[in-house]
Coordinates of C-alpha atoms in Angstrom, one line a residue:
X7 CA 67.6 175.9 -0.7
X8 CA 66.4 177.1 2.7
X9 CA 66.3 173.5 3.9
X10 CA 69.9 173.1 2.7
X11 CA 71.1 176.1 4.7
X12 CA 69.2 175.0 7.7
X13 CA 70.9 171.6 7.6
X14 CA 74.3 173.2 7.1
X15 CA 73.8 175.5 10.1
X16 CA 72.7 172.6 12.3
X17 CA 75.8 170.5 11.3
X18 CA 78.0 173.5 11.9
X19 CA 76.5 174.1 15.4
X20 CA 77.4 170.5 16.4
X21 CA 81.0 170.7 15.4
X22 CA 83.4 170.4 18.2
X23 CA 85.4 173.6 18.8
X24 CA 89.1 172.9 18.3
X25 CA 89.8 176.3 19.7
X26 CA 87.3 178.9 20.7
X27 CA 87.0 182.0 22.8
X28 CA 85.4 181.3 26.2
X29 CA 83.8 183.6 28.8
X30 CA 82.4 182.7 32.2
X31 CA 80.8 184.4 35.2
X32 CA 78.9 183.6 38.4
X33 CA 75.3 184.4 39.2
X34 CA 73.8 183.8 42.7
X35 CA 72.8 180.2 41.6
X36 CA 76.1 179.2 40.0
X37 CA 78.5 179.6 37.0
X38 CA 77.5 180.4 33.4
X39 CA 79.9 179.5 30.5
X40 CA 79.7 180.7 26.9
X41 CA 81.9 179.5 24.0
X42 CA 82.2 180.4 20.4
X43 CA 82.3 177.5 17.9
X44 CA 85.5 178.0 15.9
X45 CA 84.0 176.5 12.8
X46 CA 80.7 178.3 12.6
X47 CA 81.2 181.4 14.7
X48 CA 78.0 180.6 16.6
X49 CA 78.1 181.2 20.4
X50 CA 77.0 178.4 22.6
X51 CA 76.2 178.4 26.3
X52 CA 75.9 176.1 29.2
X53 CA 72.3 175.4 30.4
X54 CA 71.1 178.5 32.1
X55 CA 69.1 176.6 34.7
X56 CA 71.9 174.1 35.8
X57 CA 72.6 175.8 39.1
X58 CA 76.0 175.1 40.8
X59 CA 77.1 172.4 38.3
X60 CA 77.2 173.8 34.7
X61 CA 75.9 171.6 31.9
X62 CA 77.2 172.0 28.4
X63 CA 76.2 170.2 25.2
X64 CA 77.9 170.4 21.7
X65 CA 74.7 169.3 19.9
X66 CA 71.6 170.8 21.5
X67 CA 69.8 174.1 20.9
X68 CA 71.9 176.1 23.4
X69 CA 73.0 178.7 20.8
X70 CA 72.4 182.4 21.2
X71 CA 70.0 183.9 18.8
X72 CA 71.7 187.1 17.5
X73 CA 70.7 189.8 15.1
X74 CA 74.4 190.8 14.6
X75 CA 76.5 187.9 13.5
X76 CA 79.7 187.4 15.5
X77 CA 82.9 187.6 13.5
X78 CA 85.0 184.4 13.3
X79 CA 87.4 184.3 16.2
X80 CA 85.6 187.0 18.1
X81 CA 86.7 187.6 21.7
X82 CA 83.8 187.1 24.2
X83 CA 82.9 188.8 27.5
X84 CA 79.8 188.5 29.6
X85 CA 78.1 189.0 32.9
X86 CA 74.8 187.9 34.5
X87 CA 72.6 187.9 37.5
X88 CA 69.8 186.1 39.3
X89 CA 66.4 187.9 39.5
X90 CA 64.9 185.5 42.1
X91 CA 62.9 184.1 39.2
X92 CA 65.5 183.5 36.4
X93 CA 69.0 184.2 35.3
X94 CA 69.9 187.0 32.9
X95 CA 73.0 187.0 30.6
X96 CA 74.5 190.1 29.0
X97 CA 77.2 189.1 26.5
X98 CA 79.6 191.2 24.4
X99 CA 81.4 190.2 21.2
X100 CA 82.8 191.7 18.0
X101 CA 80.2 191.7 15.2
X102 CA 81.2 190.7 11.6
X103 CA 81.2 194.3 10.5
X104 CA 83.7 195.2 13.3
X105 CA 81.6 196.9 16.0
X106 CA 81.2 195.8 19.6
X107 CA 77.9 194.1 20.1
X108 CA 75.9 193.6 23.3
X109 CA 73.0 191.0 23.6
X110 CA 70.7 190.5 26.5
X111 CA 69.0 187.2 27.3
X112 CA 66.6 185.8 29.9
X113 CA 66.6 182.1 30.9
X114 CA 63.7 179.9 30.5
X115 CA 64.1 177.9 33.7
X116 CA 62.1 175.0 32.4
X117 CA 64.2 174.4 29.3
X118 CA 67.5 175.8 30.3
X119 CA 67.5 177.9 27.1
X120 CA 68.1 181.6 26.8
X121 CA 65.5 183.9 25.2
X122 CA 66.6 187.0 23.4
X123 CA 65.7 190.4 25.0
X124 CA 67.6 192.5 22.3
X125 CA 70.9 192.8 20.4
X126 CA 72.7 196.1 19.8
X127 CA 75.9 197.6 18.4
X128 CA 77.3 199.7 21.4
X129 CA 80.6 201.0 20.0
X130 CA 78.9 203.7 18.0
X131 CA 81.1 206.7 17.5
X132 CA 83.9 205.3 19.7
X133 CA 87.4 205.4 18.2
X134 CA 88.6 202.7 15.9
X135 CA 88.6 199.1 17.1
X136 CA 91.7 196.9 16.4
X137 CA 90.9 193.9 14.2
X138 CA 92.6 191.7 16.8
X139 CA 91.1 193.5 19.8
X140 CA 90.4 191.7 23.1
X141 CA 87.2 192.4 25.2
X142 CA 86.7 192.6 28.9
X143 CA 83.8 193.9 31.0
X144 CA 82.9 194.7 34.5
X145 CA 79.4 195.0 35.9
X146 CA 79.4 197.7 38.6
X147 CA 75.8 197.6 39.7
X148 CA 72.3 198.7 39.0
X149 CA 73.2 202.5 38.9
X150 CA 76.8 202.4 37.7
X151 CA 76.1 199.9 34.9
X152 CA 78.8 198.4 32.6
X153 CA 82.4 199.2 31.7
X154 CA 83.7 197.6 28.5
X155 CA 87.4 197.5 27.5
X156 CA 88.9 197.0 24.1
X157 CA 92.0 197.8 22.0
X158 CA 92.0 200.6 19.4
X159 CA 94.0 200.5 16.1
X160 CA 97.1 201.6 18.0
X161 CA 96.8 198.8 20.5
X162 CA 95.9 201.2 23.4
X163 CA 93.1 200.2 25.8
X164 CA 89.9 202.2 25.7
X165 CA 86.8 202.2 27.8
X166 CA 83.1 202.3 26.9
X167 CA 80.5 202.8 29.7
X168 CA 76.8 202.3 30.1
X169 CA 74.5 203.7 32.8
X170 CA 70.7 203.7 32.8
X171 CA 70.8 207.5 32.9
X172 CA 73.4 208.2 30.2
X173 CA 73.2 205.1 28.0
X174 CA 76.4 204.1 26.2
X175 CA 79.3 206.6 26.1
X176 CA 82.9 206.5 25.0
X177 CA 84.9 207.2 28.2
X178 CA 88.4 207.6 26.7
X179 CA 91.8 205.9 27.0
X180 CA 92.8 204.1 30.1
X181 CA 96.4 203.7 29.0
X182 CA 98.4 204.7 25.9
X183 CA 101.1 202.1 26.7
X184 CA 101.8 199.2 24.3
X185 CA 100.0 195.9 24.7
X186 CA 100.4 192.4 23.3
X187 CA 97.0 191.7 21.7
X188 CA 94.4 190.3 22.0
X189 CA 94.1 189.2 25.7
X190 CA 92.2 191.4 28.1
X191 CA 90.8 190.8 31.5
X192 CA 88.9 193.0 34.0
X193 CA 87.5 192.8 37.5
X194 CA 86.3 195.0 40.3
X195 CA 85.8 194.5 44.0
X196 CA 83.8 197.5 45.2
X197 CA 83.6 201.3 45.1
X198 CA 84.7 201.4 41.4
X199 CA 87.9 199.6 42.3
X200 CA 88.5 198.4 38.8
X201 CA 91.5 196.5 37.5
X202 CA 92.2 195.8 33.8
X203 CA 95.0 193.3 32.9
X204 CA 96.7 192.7 29.6
X205 CA 99.9 191.2 28.3
X206 CA 102.4 194.0 27.7
X207 CA 105.4 192.2 26.1
X208 CA 107.2 188.9 26.1
X209 CA 108.1 189.2 29.8
X210 CA 105.5 191.3 31.5
X211 CA 101.8 191.7 32.3
X212 CA 100.4 195.2 32.5
X213 CA 97.9 196.3 35.2
X214 CA 95.8 199.4 34.7
X215 CA 93.8 200.4 37.8
X216 CA 91.3 203.2 38.5
X217 CA 92.5 205.4 41.4
X218 CA 91.2 208.0 43.8
X219 CA 92.7 210.9 41.8
X220 CA 90.2 210.1 39.0
X221 CA 92.8 208.7 36.7
X222 CA 94.0 205.3 35.6
X223 CA 97.4 204.2 36.9
X224 CA 99.6 201.8 34.9
X225 CA 102.0 199.3 36.4
X226 CA 103.7 196.1 35.2
X227 CA 104.9 192.8 36.6
X228 CA 107.2 191.2 37.3
X229 CA 109.4 194.1 36.0
X230 CA 108.4 197.6 37.0
X231 CA 108.1 200.7 35.0
X232 CA 110.7 203.4 35.2
X233 CA 110.2 207.0 36.4
X234 CA 107.1 208.6 37.7
X235 CA 103.6 207.1 37.9
X236 CA 102.2 206.4 34.4
X237 CA 98.5 207.4 34.0
X238 CA 96.1 207.5 31.2
X239 CA 97.5 211.0 30.3
X240 CA 101.1 209.7 30.0
X241 CA 102.1 209.4 26.3
X242 CA 103.4 206.1 25.0
X243 CA 107.0 207.3 24.4
X244 CA 107.3 208.2 28.1
X245 CA 106.4 204.7 29.4
X246 CA 109.1 202.1 29.6
X247 CA 110.2 199.1 31.6
X248 CA 112.9 199.8 34.2
X249 CA 115.6 197.5 32.8
X250 CA 118.0 197.9 35.8
X251 CA 115.5 197.0 38.6
X252 CA 115.6 193.4 39.8
X253 CA 112.5 191.4 39.4
X254 CA 111.6 189.0 42.3
X255 CA 110.3 186.3 39.8
X256 CA 109.7 185.7 36.2
X257 CA 106.5 184.5 34.4
X258 CA 106.8 180.8 33.6
X259 CA 106.1 179.7 30.0
X260 CA 105.3 183.3 29.1
X261 CA 105.9 184.8 25.7
X262 CA 103.1 187.4 25.6
X263 CA 101.3 185.7 22.7
X264 CA 98.4 184.2 24.6
X265 CA 94.8 184.9 23.5
X266 CA 93.1 185.2 26.8
X267 CA 93.9 186.2 30.4
X268 CA 91.8 185.7 33.5
X269 CA 91.4 187.7 36.7
X270 CA 89.7 186.9 40.0
X271 CA 89.3 188.6 43.3
X272 CA 89.1 186.5 46.5
X273 CA 87.3 187.1 49.8
X274 CA 90.2 189.1 51.1
X275 CA 90.3 191.4 48.0
X276 CA 93.4 189.7 46.7
X277 CA 93.7 189.9 42.9
X278 CA 94.8 186.8 41.0
X279 CA 95.8 186.6 37.4
X280 CA 95.5 183.4 35.4
X281 CA 96.9 182.3 32.1
X282 CA 97.9 179.2 30.1
X283 CA 101.5 179.3 29.1
X284 CA 103.3 178.2 25.9
X285 CA 103.8 174.8 27.6
X286 CA 99.9 174.3 27.8
X287 CA 100.1 174.5 31.6
X288 CA 97.9 176.8 33.8
X289 CA 99.7 179.5 35.9
X290 CA 98.7 182.1 38.4
X291 CA 100.2 185.2 40.1
X292 CA 98.6 187.0 43.0
X293 CA 98.8 190.5 44.5
X294 CA 99.5 189.9 48.1
X295 CA 100.1 192.9 50.4
X296 CA 100.7 195.1 47.4
X297 CA 103.3 192.7 46.0
X298 CA 102.8 190.4 43.0
X299 CA 104.0 186.9 43.6
X300 CA 103.9 183.6 41.6
X301 CA 101.5 181.1 43.0
X302 CA 102.3 177.4 43.5
X303 CA 101.3 175.1 40.6
X304 CA 99.0 172.1 41.1
X305 CA 99.4 168.7 39.7
X306 CA 97.6 167.6 36.5
X307 CA 94.9 166.0 38.7
X308 CA 93.8 169.5 39.5
X309 CA 95.3 171.7 36.7
X310 CA 95.3 169.6 33.6
X311 CA 97.2 170.5 30.4
X312 CA 95.3 172.5 27.9
X313 CA 94.9 171.2 24.4
X314 CA 97.3 173.8 23.0
X315 CA 99.9 176.3 24.1
X316 CA 98.7 179.8 25.1
X317 CA 95.1 178.5 25.0
X318 CA 91.9 180.4 25.6
X319 CA 90.5 180.2 29.1
X320 CA 87.7 181.8 31.2
X321 CA 87.7 182.6 34.9
X322 CA 84.6 183.0 37.0
X323 CA 84.9 184.1 40.6
X324 CA 82.2 184.2 43.2
X325 CA 81.8 187.7 44.7
X326 CA 82.4 187.7 48.5
X327 CA 84.1 184.3 48.6
X328 CA 87.3 182.8 47.3
X329 CA 85.6 180.3 45.0
X330 CA 87.0 180.2 41.5
X331 CA 86.0 178.2 38.4
X332 CA 88.4 178.1 35.4
X333 CA 87.3 176.7 32.0
X334 CA 89.4 175.6 29.0
X335 CA 89.6 172.8 26.5
X336 CA 91.2 169.5 27.7
X337 CA 91.2 166.5 25.3
X338 CA 88.7 168.2 23.0
X339 CA 86.2 168.8 25.8
X340 CA 85.2 171.9 27.8
X341 CA 86.6 171.3 31.3
X342 CA 86.2 172.9 34.7
X343 CA 88.9 173.5 37.2
X344 CA 87.4 174.3 40.6
X345 CA 88.7 176.0 43.8
X346 CA 86.0 175.7 46.5
X347 CA 86.0 175.8 50.3
X348 CA 89.7 176.8 50.2
X349 CA 90.6 173.5 48.4
X350 CA 91.3 172.5 44.8
X351 CA 89.0 169.9 43.5
X352 CA 89.8 167.3 40.9
X353 CA 89.2 168.7 37.4
X354 CA 86.3 167.4 35.3
X355 CA 84.8 167.8 31.9
X356 CA 81.6 169.8 31.8
X357 CA 78.9 167.2 31.3
X358 CA 75.9 167.6 29.0
X359 CA 72.5 168.3 30.4
X360 CA 70.1 165.4 31.0
X361 CA 67.6 164.8 28.2
X362 CA 64.3 166.7 28.8
X363 CA 61.6 164.5 30.5
X364 CA 59.1 163.0 28.2
X365 CA 55.5 164.3 28.6
X366 CA 52.3 162.8 27.5
X367 CA 50.5 164.4 24.7
X368 CA 48.0 166.9 26.0
X369 CA 49.2 166.5 29.6
X370 CA 49.2 169.6 31.7
X371 CA 52.7 170.9 32.6
X372 CA 54.0 170.3 36.1
X373 CA 54.0 172.9 38.7
X374 CA 57.7 173.4 38.2
X375 CA 57.2 174.0 34.5
X376 CA 54.3 176.3 35.1
X377 CA 56.2 178.4 37.6
X378 CA 59.4 178.5 35.5
X379 CA 58.0 178.9 32.0
X380 CA 58.2 182.2 30.2
X381 CA 54.8 184.0 30.6
X382 CA 55.6 187.1 28.6
X383 CA 55.5 189.2 31.7
X384 CA 58.2 191.5 32.9
X385 CA 60.2 190.4 36.0
X386 CA 58.4 193.0 38.0
X387 CA 55.0 191.7 36.9
X388 CA 56.2 188.1 37.7
X389 CA 57.3 189.3 41.2
X390 CA 53.9 190.8 41.8
X391 CA 52.2 187.6 40.8
X392 CA 54.5 185.7 43.1
X393 CA 53.6 187.8 46.1
X394 CA 49.9 187.6 45.2
X395 CA 49.9 183.9 44.9
X396 CA 51.9 183.4 48.1
X397 CA 49.7 185.7 50.1
X398 CA 46.6 184.0 48.7
X399 CA 48.1 180.6 49.8
X400 CA 48.7 182.0 53.3
X401 CA 45.1 183.3 53.5
X402 CA 43.7 179.9 52.4
X403 CA 45.9 178.3 55.0
X404 CA 44.5 180.6 57.7
X405 CA 40.9 179.5 56.8
X406 CA 42.0 175.8 56.9
X407 CA 43.7 176.5 60.3
X408 CA 40.5 178.0 61.7
X409 CA 38.4 175.0 60.6
X410 CA 40.9 172.6 62.2
X411 CA 41.0 174.7 65.4
X412 CA 37.2 174.7 65.7
X413 CA 37.1 170.9 65.2
X414 CA 39.7 170.4 67.9
X415 CA 37.7 172.5 70.4
X416 CA 34.5 170.5 69.6
X417 CA 36.4 167.2 70.1
X418 CA 37.8 168.4 73.5
X419 CA 34.3 169.5 74.6
X420 CA 32.9 166.1 73.7
X421 CA 35.7 164.4 75.6
X422 CA 34.9 166.4 78.7
X423 CA 31.2 165.6 78.6
X424 CA 31.8 161.8 78.4
X425 CA 31.6 159.8 81.7
X426 CA 34.9 158.4 83.0
X427 CA 35.6 154.7 83.1
X428 CA 35.4 152.7 86.3
X429 CA 39.2 152.9 86.7
X430 CA 39.1 156.7 86.5
X431 CA 40.7 156.9 83.0
X432 CA 39.0 158.5 80.0
X433 CA 37.0 156.0 78.1
X434 CA 38.4 154.8 74.7
X435 CA 39.9 158.2 73.7
X436 CA 41.7 156.5 70.7
X437 CA 38.4 156.1 68.9
X438 CA 38.1 159.9 68.8
X439 CA 41.6 160.3 67.3
X440 CA 43.3 162.4 69.9
X441 CA 45.7 164.9 68.3
X442 CA 49.4 164.1 68.3
X443 CA 52.4 166.3 67.3
X444 CA 52.1 165.0 63.8
X445 CA 48.3 165.3 63.3
X446 CA 46.3 168.0 61.6
X447 CA 46.3 171.0 64.0
X448 CA 49.7 170.8 65.5
X449 CA 51.5 170.0 62.2
X450 CA 49.7 172.8 60.5
X451 CA 50.3 175.3 63.3
X452 CA 54.0 174.6 63.0
X453 CA 53.8 175.3 59.3
X454 CA 51.7 178.4 59.9
X455 CA 54.3 179.7 62.3
X456 CA 57.0 179.3 59.7
X457 CA 54.8 181.0 57.1
X458 CA 53.9 183.8 59.5
X459 CA 57.6 184.4 60.2
X460 CA 58.4 184.0 56.5
X461 CA 61.1 181.4 57.1
X462 CA 61.2 179.2 54.1
X463 CA 64.2 177.2 53.0
X464 CA 64.8 176.8 49.2
X465 CA 67.1 174.1 47.9
X466 CA 68.8 175.2 44.7
X467 CA 69.2 172.1 42.6
X468 CA 68.1 170.9 39.2
X469 CA 64.8 169.5 40.5
X470 CA 63.6 172.6 42.3
X471 CA 61.7 175.4 40.6
X472 CA 62.8 179.0 41.3
X473 CA 61.3 180.5 44.4
X474 CA 58.5 183.1 44.2
X475 CA 59.0 186.3 46.1
X476 CA 56.9 185.4 49.0
X477 CA 59.7 185.8 51.5
X478 CA 62.0 188.7 52.3
X479 CA 64.7 188.4 49.6
X480 CA 68.4 189.1 50.2
X481 CA 69.8 192.1 48.4
X482 CA 72.4 191.1 45.9
X483 CA 75.0 193.3 44.2
X484 CA 72.9 193.6 41.0
X485 CA 69.1 193.5 41.1
X486 CA 67.2 193.0 37.9
X487 CA 68.1 195.7 35.4
X488 CA 65.7 196.8 32.6
X489 CA 68.4 197.0 29.9
X490 CA 66.0 195.6 27.3
X491 CA 63.9 198.7 27.8
X492 CA 66.8 201.1 28.2
X493 CA 68.5 200.0 25.0
X494 CA 65.5 199.1 22.9
X495 CA 65.3 202.5 21.2
X496 CA 69.0 202.2 20.2
X497 CA 72.1 203.6 21.9
X498 CA 72.6 207.4 22.3
X499 CA 76.1 208.8 22.3
X500 CA 78.2 211.6 23.7
X501 CA 81.9 212.0 24.3
X502 CA 82.8 212.2 28.0
X503 CA 85.7 214.6 28.6
X504 CA 85.4 214.3 32.4
X505 CA 84.6 211.2 34.2
X506 CA 81.7 211.5 36.6
X507 CA 82.2 208.7 39.0
X508 CA 81.6 208.3 42.7
X509 CA 84.2 209.5 45.1
X510 CA 84.4 206.1 46.7
X511 CA 87.3 204.7 44.7
X512 CA 90.6 202.9 45.2

């Protein structure tokens, strides 16, 4: 019987997803994509070691191991980061019993497979969750943690928050206005400048943004709201579209029934919204100089038609640049639409990863495998080992350099003691191997100088193992976070009546 269920699970895992929720994000080494199989409910992912070019297979073992089973048709949200040794993924979904679940994973850089670091229900005592809720998250940083957005039973948008100090908390409503479920999207640029987007009705998108007055402000596009500013305190009956105000544009192929919405922020802090319309085409609007405008469409060579109207999509944007990756299903295949170096690139399907290299039985793993394989140590311990190994290598190099230097001095002394030839030139120096710019001492001295100044170039491709921490590492927006330890004992809860957030806000 167990064998039967194992076979059934394997067959289900390989089924092509006719429609499935998608989420995507960037780490420092490239994009990560996750996708729920519409047949089995299993959540698959692109290879976590594939760097700038994602690799996705419908048949391999790239399936998240989860304690809490996702419900069929669950929305997905996620974020991740690069620790200088590996990639981390933190995903969110709706569990079968209805709670919001979070799961943390660490990448095995040799295999490209994620290894579980824990799985928890984080919605706890939060108000009710709508059966058709959407999900969106932002990752604010090491100290500020996560913010998770979802719809309650009334369709209003609520916020959960996590910080290492306070664990998970319910943070309250961000808007009491109506929404067209289930699509939700969220992004932030800096200083808690958070934007949450959702369909409002069959003509408008709603934007809810955190402001300096410690409240959420609600607005809509292309038609504006009437009356005073609507905040999270404004009751639903007092929020309405201004029917008399003229809109500068209309949303093409929009009926408010889409299942997902994307948002990105470019290098100039311009916010862009992305959706697939009821004609299966990709569309975008942008907030330019505080005014929302429709963006020009691209041809099918760059923006192909999705497999169905109002289809699911995922948008990943690279912080600090204008690079965007958009993922949705085209002709039954997960496909990537890419904006890079201020140009649209021809779209492509996401190719499967190459087969793992064959190894001889009993053969020792390569240095890449050894450096990348999971050792069971914490990231901090791995970093310590990396520094120790690197310093040891430098010390060994110093000894080698000293030996080479002494040999060179001895050779020069011998040359000076030898009699000169009759023509006044040194006799047969080539037999003593006079050093050149590419021989022992000089070549090593050049390398030693680079090592002493800690200037090492690392190429991030599929054949290069992750760098050890032997060189001064750049500081990224999110260093490694010990969420598996913080959340291991189970979430603690308290209702937050007043938000305690930095004064540096929009």
